[in-house]
mmCIF file of C-alpha atoms in Angstrom:
data_model
loop_
_atom_site.group_PDB
_atom_site.id
_atom_site.type_symbol
_atom_site.label_atom_id
_atom_site.label_comp_id
_atom_site.label_asym_id
_atom_site.label_seq_id
_atom_site.Cartn_x
_atom_site.Cartn_y
_atom_site.Cartn_z
ATOM 1 C CA MET L 1 2.358 34.374 27.688
ATOM 2 C CA ALA L 2 4.372 31.288 26.798
ATOM 3 C CA ALA L 3 6.416 31.216 23.646
ATOM 4 C CA THR L 4 6.027 28.255 21.357
ATOM 5 C CA VAL L 5 8.900 26.849 19.410
ATOM 6 C CA ALA L 6 8.247 25.254 16.061
ATOM 7 C CA THR L 7 10.362 22.243 15.321
ATOM 8 C CA PRO L 8 10.582 20.810 11.839
ATOM 9 C CA VAL L 9 8.981 17.434 11.458
ATOM 10 C CA THR L 10 10.850 15.005 9.277
ATOM 11 C CA PRO L 11 8.931 12.201 7.620
ATOM 12 C CA THR L 12 9.913 8.701 8.596
ATOM 13 C CA GLU L 13 9.562 5.452 6.772
ATOM 14 C CA LEU L 14 7.627 3.933 9.649
ATOM 15 C CA ASP L 15 3.862 3.712 9.533
ATOM 16 C CA PRO L 16 2.385 6.430 11.791
ATOM 17 C CA ASP L 17 -0.243 3.995 13.077
ATOM 18 C CA ARG L 18 2.414 1.573 14.181
ATOM 19 C CA CYS L 19 3.816 2.040 17.644
ATOM 20 C CA GLY L 20 7.488 1.269 17.712
ATOM 21 C CA SER L 21 10.438 2.335 19.761
ATOM 22 C CA GLU L 22 13.427 4.215 18.451
ATOM 23 C CA GLU L 23 15.540 1.114 18.992
ATOM 24 C CA GLU L 24 13.328 -0.869 16.606
ATOM 25 C CA SER L 25 13.588 1.795 13.904
ATOM 26 C CA ARG L 26 17.368 1.990 14.309
ATOM 27 C CA GLY L 27 17.555 -1.784 14.012
ATOM 28 C CA ALA L 28 15.499 -1.747 10.810
ATOM 29 C CA GLU L 29 17.702 0.989 9.317
ATOM 30 C CA ALA L 30 20.856 -0.933 10.190
ATOM 31 C CA GLU L 31 19.378 -4.088 8.665
ATOM 32 C CA GLU L 32 18.557 -2.261 5.416
ATOM 33 C CA GLU L 33 22.089 -0.857 5.210
ATOM 34 C CA SER L 34 23.665 -4.274 5.769
ATOM 35 C CA THR L 35 21.390 -5.805 3.126
ATOM 36 C CA GLN L 36 22.402 -3.152 0.597
ATOM 37 C CA GLN L 37 26.075 -3.729 1.377
ATOM 38 C CA GLN L 38 25.664 -7.476 0.824
ATOM 39 C CA ILE L 39 23.862 -6.990 -2.469
ATOM 40 C CA GLY L 40 26.360 -4.529 -3.857
ATOM 41 C CA PRO L 41 25.987 -1.382 -5.929
ATOM 42 C CA ALA L 42 25.121 -3.172 -9.180
ATOM 43 C CA ALA L 43 21.971 -4.717 -7.705
ATOM 44 C CA ALA L 44 20.985 -1.471 -6.020
ATOM 45 C CA VAL L 45 21.100 0.303 -9.379
ATOM 46 C CA SER L 46 18.753 -2.240 -10.963
ATOM 47 C CA HIS L 47 16.175 -1.636 -8.234
ATOM 48 C CA SER L 48 16.236 2.093 -8.848
ATOM 49 C CA ARG L 49 15.675 1.667 -12.594
ATOM 50 C CA LEU L 50 12.518 3.543 -13.460
ATOM 51 C CA SER L 51 11.736 1.993 -16.817
ATOM 52 C CA LYS L 52 11.490 -1.709 -17.517
ATOM 53 C CA LEU L 53 11.683 -1.296 -21.284
ATOM 54 C CA PRO L 54 14.948 -0.572 -23.144
ATOM 55 C CA LEU L 55 15.000 3.166 -23.781
ATOM 56 C CA ALA L 56 17.440 2.918 -26.694
ATOM 57 C CA ARG L 57 15.114 0.579 -28.563
ATOM 58 C CA ILE L 58 12.117 2.833 -27.895
ATOM 59 C CA LYS L 59 14.078 5.819 -29.177
ATOM 60 C CA ALA L 60 14.978 3.864 -32.326
ATOM 61 C CA LEU L 61 11.311 2.961 -32.830
ATOM 62 C CA MET L 62 10.306 6.585 -32.368
ATOM 63 C CA LYS L 63 12.846 7.677 -34.985
ATOM 64 C CA THR L 64 11.349 5.310 -37.568
ATOM 65 C CA ASP L 65 8.500 7.820 -37.851
ATOM 66 C CA PRO L 66 9.458 10.293 -40.593
ATOM 67 C CA ASP L 67 7.930 13.159 -38.591
ATOM 68 C CA VAL L 68 10.317 12.538 -35.669
ATOM 69 C CA SER L 69 13.856 13.769 -36.189
ATOM 70 C CA LEU L 70 14.947 14.247 -32.589
ATOM 71 C CA ALA L 71 13.656 12.672 -29.389
ATOM 72 C CA SER L 72 14.633 13.989 -25.970
ATOM 73 C CA GLN L 73 15.387 11.653 -23.082
ATOM 74 C CA GLU L 74 12.283 12.865 -21.286
ATOM 75 C CA SER L 75 9.998 12.100 -24.214
ATOM 76 C CA VAL L 76 11.517 8.638 -24.658
ATOM 77 C CA PHE L 77 11.034 7.949 -20.951
ATOM 78 C CA ILE L 78 7.397 9.109 -21.034
ATOM 79 C CA ILE L 79 6.651 6.901 -24.049
ATOM 80 C CA ALA L 80 8.330 3.946 -22.300
ATOM 81 C CA LYS L 81 6.364 4.484 -19.095
ATOM 82 C CA ALA L 82 3.073 4.898 -20.974
ATOM 83 C CA THR L 83 3.784 1.685 -22.880
ATOM 84 C CA GLU L 84 4.498 -0.184 -19.652
ATOM 85 C CA LEU L 85 1.250 1.025 -18.104
ATOM 86 C CA PHE L 86 -0.722 0.146 -21.232
ATOM 87 C CA VAL L 87 0.700 -3.384 -21.404
ATOM 88 C CA GLU L 88 0.079 -3.849 -17.681
ATOM 89 C CA MET L 89 -3.542 -2.702 -18.010
ATOM 90 C CA ILE L 90 -4.408 -4.898 -20.983
ATOM 91 C CA ALA L 91 -2.619 -7.884 -19.431
ATOM 92 C CA LYS L 92 -4.569 -7.529 -16.181
ATOM 93 C CA ASP L 93 -7.839 -7.283 -18.071
ATOM 94 C CA ALA L 94 -6.957 -10.312 -20.198
ATOM 95 C CA LEU L 95 -5.955 -12.224 -17.060
ATOM 96 C CA VAL L 96 -9.534 -11.944 -15.814
ATOM 97 C CA TYR L 97 -10.701 -13.859 -18.883
ATOM 98 C CA ALA L 98 -7.946 -16.452 -18.464
ATOM 99 C CA GLN L 99 -8.969 -16.994 -14.844
ATOM 100 C CA GLN L 100 -12.588 -17.421 -15.905
ATOM 101 C CA GLY L 101 -11.351 -20.258 -18.113
ATOM 102 C CA LYS L 102 -9.431 -21.627 -15.093
ATOM 103 C CA ARG L 103 -6.070 -20.968 -16.747
ATOM 104 C CA LYS L 104 -2.976 -19.109 -15.588
ATOM 105 C CA THR L 105 -1.529 -18.506 -19.044
ATOM 106 C CA LEU L 106 -2.807 -15.699 -21.229
ATOM 107 C CA GLN L 107 -3.903 -16.728 -24.695
ATOM 108 C CA ARG L 108 -4.811 -14.731 -27.748
ATOM 109 C CA LYS L 109 -8.517 -15.286 -27.129
ATOM 110 C CA ASP L 110 -8.132 -13.647 -23.688
ATOM 111 C CA LEU L 111 -6.695 -10.527 -25.315
ATOM 112 C CA ASP L 112 -9.458 -10.586 -27.922
ATOM 113 C CA ASN L 113 -12.096 -10.838 -25.186
ATOM 114 C CA ALA L 114 -10.541 -7.950 -23.244
ATOM 115 C CA ILE L 115 -10.381 -5.799 -26.376
ATOM 116 C CA GLU L 116 -14.016 -6.511 -27.241
ATOM 117 C CA ALA L 117 -15.335 -6.017 -23.701
ATOM 118 C CA ILE L 118 -13.530 -2.822 -22.706
ATOM 119 C CA ASP L 119 -14.315 0.395 -24.549
ATOM 120 C CA GLU L 120 -10.845 1.852 -23.922
ATOM 121 C CA PHE L 121 -9.383 -0.849 -26.176
ATOM 122 C CA ALA L 122 -11.827 -0.298 -29.058
ATOM 123 C CA PHE L 123 -9.030 1.107 -31.226
ATOM 124 C CA LEU L 124 -7.339 -2.313 -31.090
ATOM 125 C CA GLU L 125 -10.246 -4.256 -32.584
ATOM 126 C CA GLY L 126 -9.057 -6.266 -35.553
ATOM 127 C CA THR L 127 -5.359 -5.695 -34.897
ATOM 128 C CA LEU L 128 -4.715 -9.285 -33.812
ATOM 129 C CA ASP L 129 -6.244 -10.743 -36.984
#
């Protein structure tokens, strides 16, 4: 009976459907490293930033509520991320109405139309008045 040896499989960044040689993958890795060296550490940090909104300002807004005395970093981050996703969702829905009007710029009426048409935004009805 033959013995089988299990070898750990490490995930790669290459697409498994794509057939490429090891030389191509080494070349791509070297190219990424040289690009990061040219950009510098300051630019690399900005790409790894997880939140687009200023966390200090969100924390200050949270503390304006009299029920909130302390806010952990995790809770501030979650609120920031939820806000980003909410703004992205309503902007995409409003963009549909702007494109129907053959415009690229969102207007207030596009937001109003999105709020009226989508049930998830029902709590916002009348807030833009």
